mmCIF file of C-alpha atoms and ligand atoms in Angstrom:
data_model
loop_
_atom_site.group_PDB
_atom_site.id
_atom_site.type_symbol
_atom_site.label_atom_id
_atom_site.label_comp_id
_atom_site.label_asym_id
_atom_site.label_seq_id
_atom_site.Cartn_x
_atom_site.Cartn_y
_atom_site.Cartn_z
ATOM 1 C CA UNK A 1 -16.446 3.857 -0.255
ATOM 2 C CA UNK A 2 -12.994 4.845 1.066
ATOM 3 C CA UNK A 3 -10.993 2.505 -1.098
ATOM 4 C CA UNK A 4 -10.058 0.460 1.965
ATOM 5 C CA UNK A 5 -8.467 -2.906 1.286
ATOM 6 C CA UNK A 6 -10.046 -6.118 2.485
ATOM 7 C CA UNK A 7 -8.017 -9.342 2.233
ATOM 8 C CA UNK A 8 -9.290 -12.911 1.976
ATOM 9 C CA UNK A 9 -6.971 -15.872 2.635
ATOM 10 C CA UNK A 10 -8.373 -19.330 2.069
ATOM 11 C CA UNK A 11 -7.053 -22.550 3.571
ATOM 12 C CA UNK A 12 -8.412 -26.095 3.520
ATOM 13 C CA UNK A 13 -10.077 -25.614 6.900
ATOM 14 C CA UNK A 14 -10.662 -21.905 7.279
ATOM 15 C CA UNK A 15 -11.074 -18.515 5.649
ATOM 16 C CA UNK A 16 -9.324 -15.479 7.121
ATOM 17 C CA UNK A 17 -10.558 -11.971 6.429
ATOM 18 C CA UNK A 18 -8.206 -9.009 6.870
ATOM 19 C CA UNK A 19 -10.348 -6.034 7.987
ATOM 20 C CA UNK A 20 -14.117 -5.898 7.689
ATOM 21 C CA UNK A 21 -15.227 -2.705 5.949
ATOM 22 C CA UNK A 22 -16.662 0.638 6.996
ATOM 23 C CA UNK A 23 -20.224 -0.296 7.997
ATOM 24 C CA UNK A 24 -22.441 -3.282 8.778
ATOM 25 C CA UNK A 25 -23.982 -3.297 5.257
ATOM 26 C CA UNK A 26 -20.466 -3.213 3.786
ATOM 27 C CA UNK A 27 -19.488 -6.120 6.046
ATOM 28 C CA UNK A 28 -22.574 -8.049 4.922
ATOM 29 C CA UNK A 29 -21.684 -7.395 1.277
ATOM 30 C CA UNK A 30 -18.136 -8.690 1.872
ATOM 31 C CA UNK A 31 -19.588 -11.749 3.590
ATOM 32 C CA UNK A 32 -21.675 -12.478 0.474
ATOM 33 C CA UNK A 33 -18.652 -11.965 -1.796
ATOM 34 C CA UNK A 34 -16.490 -14.316 0.292
ATOM 35 C CA UNK A 35 -19.208 -16.966 0.059
ATOM 36 C CA UNK A 36 -19.269 -16.545 -3.719
ATOM 37 C CA UNK A 37 -15.474 -16.708 -3.952
ATOM 38 C CA UNK A 38 -14.832 -19.604 -1.588
ATOM 39 C CA UNK A 39 -18.199 -21.310 -0.997
ATOM 40 C CA UNK A 40 -17.604 -20.876 2.729
ATOM 41 C CA UNK A 41 -18.081 -18.452 5.586
ATOM 42 C CA UNK A 42 -15.305 -16.431 7.181
ATOM 43 C CA UNK A 43 -13.852 -18.343 10.159
ATOM 44 C CA UNK A 44 -11.128 -15.887 11.253
ATOM 45 C CA UNK A 45 -10.795 -12.110 11.168
ATOM 46 C CA UNK A 46 -7.624 -10.036 11.578
ATOM 47 C CA UNK A 47 -8.193 -6.340 12.343
ATOM 48 C CA UNK A 48 -5.161 -4.279 11.330
ATOM 49 C CA UNK A 49 -5.943 -1.160 13.394
ATOM 50 C CA UNK A 50 -8.809 0.602 15.185
ATOM 51 C CA UNK A 51 -10.172 2.910 12.457
ATOM 52 C CA UNK A 52 -13.834 2.811 11.446
ATOM 53 C CA UNK A 53 -13.206 1.962 7.787
ATOM 54 C CA UNK A 54 -11.352 -1.208 8.850
ATOM 55 C CA UNK A 55 -13.443 -2.474 11.785
ATOM 56 C CA UNK A 56 -17.082 -1.331 11.446
ATOM 57 C CA UNK A 57 -18.176 -4.421 9.495
ATOM 58 C CA UNK A 58 -16.990 -7.038 12.008
ATOM 59 C CA UNK A 59 -20.428 -7.757 13.523
ATOM 60 C CA UNK A 60 -21.568 -8.980 10.086
ATOM 61 C CA UNK A 61 -19.455 -12.126 10.682
ATOM 62 C CA UNK A 62 -20.962 -13.868 13.716
ATOM 63 C CA UNK A 63 -18.957 -16.839 14.915
ATOM 64 C CA UNK A 64 -15.645 -15.727 13.413
ATOM 65 C CA UNK A 65 -12.607 -15.740 15.708
ATOM 66 C CA UNK A 66 -11.357 -12.152 15.826
ATOM 67 C CA UNK A 67 -7.670 -11.213 16.218
ATOM 68 C CA UNK A 68 -6.160 -7.782 16.685
ATOM 69 C CA UNK A 69 -3.030 -6.132 18.021
ATOM 70 C CA UNK A 70 -2.961 -5.946 21.799
ATOM 71 C CA UNK A 71 -4.773 -2.800 22.974
ATOM 72 C CA UNK A 72 -7.080 -2.528 19.950
ATOM 73 C CA UNK A 73 -10.018 -3.992 21.872
ATOM 74 C CA UNK A 74 -9.653 -1.388 24.598
ATOM 75 C CA UNK A 75 -9.688 1.398 21.973
ATOM 76 C CA UNK A 76 -12.903 0.031 20.464
ATOM 77 C CA UNK A 77 -14.521 -0.111 23.897
ATOM 78 C CA UNK A 78 -13.295 3.296 25.036
ATOM 79 C CA UNK A 79 -13.386 5.388 21.860
ATOM 80 C CA UNK A 80 -16.533 4.217 20.081
ATOM 81 C CA UNK A 81 -17.921 7.768 20.097
ATOM 82 C CA UNK A 82 -14.727 9.060 18.536
ATOM 83 C CA UNK A 83 -14.959 6.291 15.910
ATOM 84 C CA UNK A 84 -18.545 7.363 15.219
ATOM 85 C CA UNK A 85 -17.496 11.008 14.883
ATOM 86 C CA UNK A 86 -14.632 10.098 12.574
ATOM 87 C CA UNK A 87 -16.911 7.990 10.361
ATOM 88 C CA UNK A 88 -19.518 10.768 10.094
ATOM 89 C CA UNK A 89 -16.791 13.322 9.399
ATOM 90 C CA UNK A 90 -15.690 11.111 6.512
ATOM 91 C CA UNK A 91 -19.217 10.957 5.110
ATOM 92 C CA UNK A 92 -20.774 7.810 6.556
ATOM 93 C CA UNK A 93 -24.496 8.162 7.240
ATOM 94 C CA UNK A 94 -24.830 9.015 10.996
ATOM 95 C CA UNK A 95 -27.405 6.277 11.623
ATOM 96 C CA UNK A 96 -25.265 3.655 9.889
ATOM 97 C CA UNK A 97 -22.255 4.858 11.886
ATOM 98 C CA UNK A 98 -24.248 4.673 15.148
ATOM 99 C CA UNK A 99 -25.412 1.154 14.337
ATOM 100 C CA UNK A 100 -21.845 0.006 13.631
ATOM 101 C CA UNK A 101 -20.363 1.774 16.666
ATOM 102 C CA UNK A 102 -22.938 0.111 18.929
ATOM 103 C CA UNK A 103 -22.137 -3.307 17.444
ATOM 104 C CA UNK A 104 -18.333 -3.047 17.579
ATOM 105 C CA UNK A 105 -16.694 -6.437 18.124
ATOM 106 C CA UNK A 106 -13.616 -6.544 20.341
ATOM 107 C CA UNK A 107 -11.022 -9.138 19.344
ATOM 108 C CA UNK A 108 -11.057 -12.229 21.505
ATOM 109 C CA UNK A 109 -7.382 -12.806 20.639
ATOM 110 C CA UNK A 110 -4.877 -10.028 21.320
ATOM 111 C CA UNK A 111 -1.601 -10.313 19.397
ATOM 112 C CA UNK A 112 1.584 -8.992 20.970
ATOM 113 C CA UNK A 113 4.654 -9.973 19.004
ATOM 114 C CA UNK A 114 3.718 -12.608 16.432
ATOM 115 C CA UNK A 115 1.164 -15.369 16.148
ATOM 116 C CA UNK A 116 0.718 -18.064 13.507
ATOM 117 C CA UNK A 117 -2.707 -19.108 12.256
ATOM 118 C CA UNK A 118 -3.031 -22.468 10.536
ATOM 119 C CA UNK A 119 -5.895 -22.318 8.026
ATOM 120 C CA UNK A 120 -5.358 -25.923 6.921
ATOM 121 C CA UNK A 121 -3.896 -27.533 3.821
ATOM 122 C CA UNK A 122 -0.490 -25.987 4.483
ATOM 123 C CA UNK A 123 -1.845 -22.432 4.447
ATOM 124 C CA UNK A 124 -0.162 -20.643 7.314
ATOM 125 C CA UNK A 125 -0.539 -16.971 8.094
ATOM 126 C CA UNK A 126 1.551 -14.878 10.447
ATOM 127 C CA UNK A 127 -0.061 -12.064 12.416
ATOM 128 C CA UNK A 128 2.621 -9.564 13.413
ATOM 129 C CA UNK A 129 2.207 -6.622 15.763
ATOM 130 C CA UNK A 130 4.548 -4.227 13.947
ATOM 131 C CA UNK A 131 3.276 -0.894 15.288
ATOM 132 C CA UNK A 132 2.841 1.634 16.601
ATOM 133 C CA UNK A 133 2.884 4.152 13.778
ATOM 134 C CA UNK A 134 -0.333 4.975 11.898
ATOM 135 C CA UNK A 135 -2.093 4.305 15.217
ATOM 136 C CA UNK A 136 -0.984 3.024 18.620
ATOM 137 C CA UNK A 137 -2.066 -0.477 17.513
ATOM 138 C CA UNK A 138 -0.995 -1.620 14.028
ATOM 139 C CA UNK A 139 -0.869 -5.258 12.943
ATOM 140 C CA UNK A 140 0.357 -6.738 9.659
ATOM 141 C CA UNK A 141 -0.610 -10.077 8.122
ATOM 142 C CA UNK A 142 1.996 -12.152 6.285
ATOM 143 C CA UNK A 143 0.825 -14.903 3.933
ATOM 144 C CA UNK A 144 3.570 -17.367 3.028
ATOM 145 C CA UNK A 145 4.325 -17.884 -0.651
ATOM 146 C CA UNK A 146 5.327 -21.181 -2.206
ATOM 147 C CA UNK A 147 5.103 -22.836 -5.632
ATOM 148 C CA UNK A 148 6.752 -19.768 -7.119
ATOM 149 C CA UNK A 149 4.179 -17.430 -5.590
ATOM 150 C CA UNK A 150 5.530 -14.461 -3.643
ATOM 151 C CA UNK A 151 4.812 -13.771 -0.005
ATOM 152 C CA UNK A 152 2.020 -11.281 0.553
ATOM 153 C CA UNK A 153 2.000 -8.718 3.350
ATOM 154 C CA UNK A 154 -1.216 -6.931 4.294
ATOM 155 C CA UNK A 155 0.040 -3.664 5.754
ATOM 156 C CA UNK A 156 -3.069 -1.944 7.108
ATOM 157 C CA UNK A 157 -2.718 1.832 6.899
ATOM 158 C CA UNK A 158 0.997 1.753 7.703
ATOM 159 C CA UNK A 159 1.215 1.900 3.894
ATOM 160 C CA UNK A 160 -1.107 3.782 1.544
ATOM 161 C CA UNK A 161 -0.955 3.799 -2.233
ATOM 162 C CA UNK A 162 -3.975 5.842 -3.307
ATOM 163 C CA UNK A 163 -3.001 8.882 -1.259
ATOM 164 C CA UNK A 164 -0.538 10.211 1.287
ATOM 165 C CA UNK A 165 -0.333 8.157 4.513
ATOM 166 C CA UNK A 166 -2.865 9.653 6.924
ATOM 167 C CA UNK A 167 -1.431 10.771 10.253
ATOM 168 C CA UNK A 168 -4.391 11.658 12.474
ATOM 169 C CA UNK A 169 -4.416 12.663 16.141
ATOM 170 C CA UNK A 170 -3.981 9.018 17.169
ATOM 171 C CA UNK A 171 -0.844 8.460 15.040
ATOM 172 C CA UNK A 172 2.635 8.062 16.526
ATOM 173 C CA UNK A 173 4.464 9.699 13.624
ATOM 174 C CA UNK A 174 7.956 9.505 15.065
ATOM 175 C CA UNK A 175 7.671 5.732 15.457
ATOM 176 C CA UNK A 176 6.075 5.104 12.038
ATOM 177 C CA UNK A 177 9.297 4.617 10.057
ATOM 178 C CA UNK A 178 10.496 1.965 12.548
ATOM 179 C CA UNK A 179 7.199 0.125 12.032
ATOM 180 C CA UNK A 180 7.872 0.154 8.284
ATOM 181 C CA UNK A 181 11.358 -1.243 8.929
ATOM 182 C CA UNK A 182 9.730 -4.146 10.774
ATOM 183 C CA UNK A 183 7.220 -4.563 7.935
ATOM 184 C CA UNK A 184 10.043 -4.712 5.371
ATOM 185 C CA UNK A 185 11.965 -7.198 7.525
ATOM 186 C CA UNK A 186 8.849 -9.357 7.619
ATOM 187 C CA UNK A 187 8.207 -9.504 3.895
ATOM 188 C CA UNK A 188 11.670 -8.928 2.469
ATOM 189 C CA UNK A 189 12.501 -7.586 -0.976
ATOM 190 C CA UNK A 190 10.335 -9.925 -3.048
ATOM 191 C CA UNK A 191 7.000 -9.776 -1.244
ATOM 192 C CA UNK A 192 3.852 -8.128 -2.546
ATOM 193 C CA UNK A 193 2.763 -5.410 -0.108
ATOM 194 C CA UNK A 194 -0.956 -4.675 0.106
ATOM 195 C CA UNK A 195 -1.655 -1.170 1.439
ATOM 196 C CA UNK A 196 -4.642 -0.242 3.576
ATOM 197 C CA UNK A 197 -5.831 1.944 0.704
ATOM 198 C CA UNK A 198 -4.978 1.550 -2.977
ATOM 199 C CA UNK A 199 -3.248 -0.999 -5.188
ATOM 200 C CA UNK A 200 -0.577 -3.539 -4.222
ATOM 201 C CA UNK A 201 3.024 -2.241 -4.202
ATOM 202 C CA UNK A 202 6.567 -3.606 -3.917
ATOM 203 C CA UNK A 203 9.271 -3.288 -1.260
ATOM 204 C CA UNK A 204 10.865 -0.316 -3.054
ATOM 205 C CA UNK A 205 7.591 1.629 -2.761
ATOM 206 C CA UNK A 206 7.366 0.836 0.975
ATOM 207 C CA UNK A 207 10.994 1.891 1.434
ATOM 208 C CA UNK A 208 10.334 5.215 -0.337
ATOM 209 C CA UNK A 209 7.265 5.800 1.828
ATOM 210 C CA UNK A 210 9.336 4.955 4.902
ATOM 211 C CA UNK A 211 11.980 7.525 3.960
ATOM 212 C CA UNK A 212 9.342 10.163 3.144
ATOM 213 C CA UNK A 213 7.651 9.619 6.531
ATOM 214 C CA UNK A 214 11.003 9.793 8.317
ATOM 215 C CA UNK A 215 11.697 13.122 6.550
ATOM 216 C CA UNK A 216 8.210 14.435 7.213
ATOM 217 C CA UNK A 217 8.389 13.702 10.944
ATOM 218 C CA UNK A 218 12.074 14.458 11.489
ATOM 219 C CA UNK A 219 13.301 10.928 12.129
ATOM 220 C CA UNK A 220 16.523 9.608 10.635
HETATM 221 ZN ZN1 LIG B 301 -6.410 4.048 9.328
#
């Protein structure tokens, strides 16, 4: 409904989902689609940041191991009413928002710095705590390339393609451009960058967005 990106990374032994959708029904729909795509259930979840349109579907994946940047779990526990308000303000049905807010899943695994997940069959994924910026807790997911395939970086809402990057009351705007520097260092010039909203972009796009954010918030 909000054009939010959801990533699926399949290994020989596991399936990682990047973000879980904006409601429990949306999460359930993604769960069905992943089963169709891979023939398997999601085993791991990486939550990029604590906004409703990225975390409200998590309870639709019972049994999955959930990862998030350190501090994200505390935000979900503390600010669930604010998440509910934000979802309703953006047009989610209040009852659906209440159901999702009550069922919020806190990550069992908090990522500070970097952490590698081995999904089997040589498929390795790096979870990198590159924030703060869009929120106080922003995590990126780097999928290694190989066989001529480029690396892929899931950026969360540190990068947006379908609209201007959204800086809400929980953003740390003056630190955002540094987070994008870390993101660019992670993926390099040849990676595919997947924004939190909109179509995949290249490093030049991310660099332009970094410079625009630095201008907008008075950072060099
Ligand atoms: Zn967001």
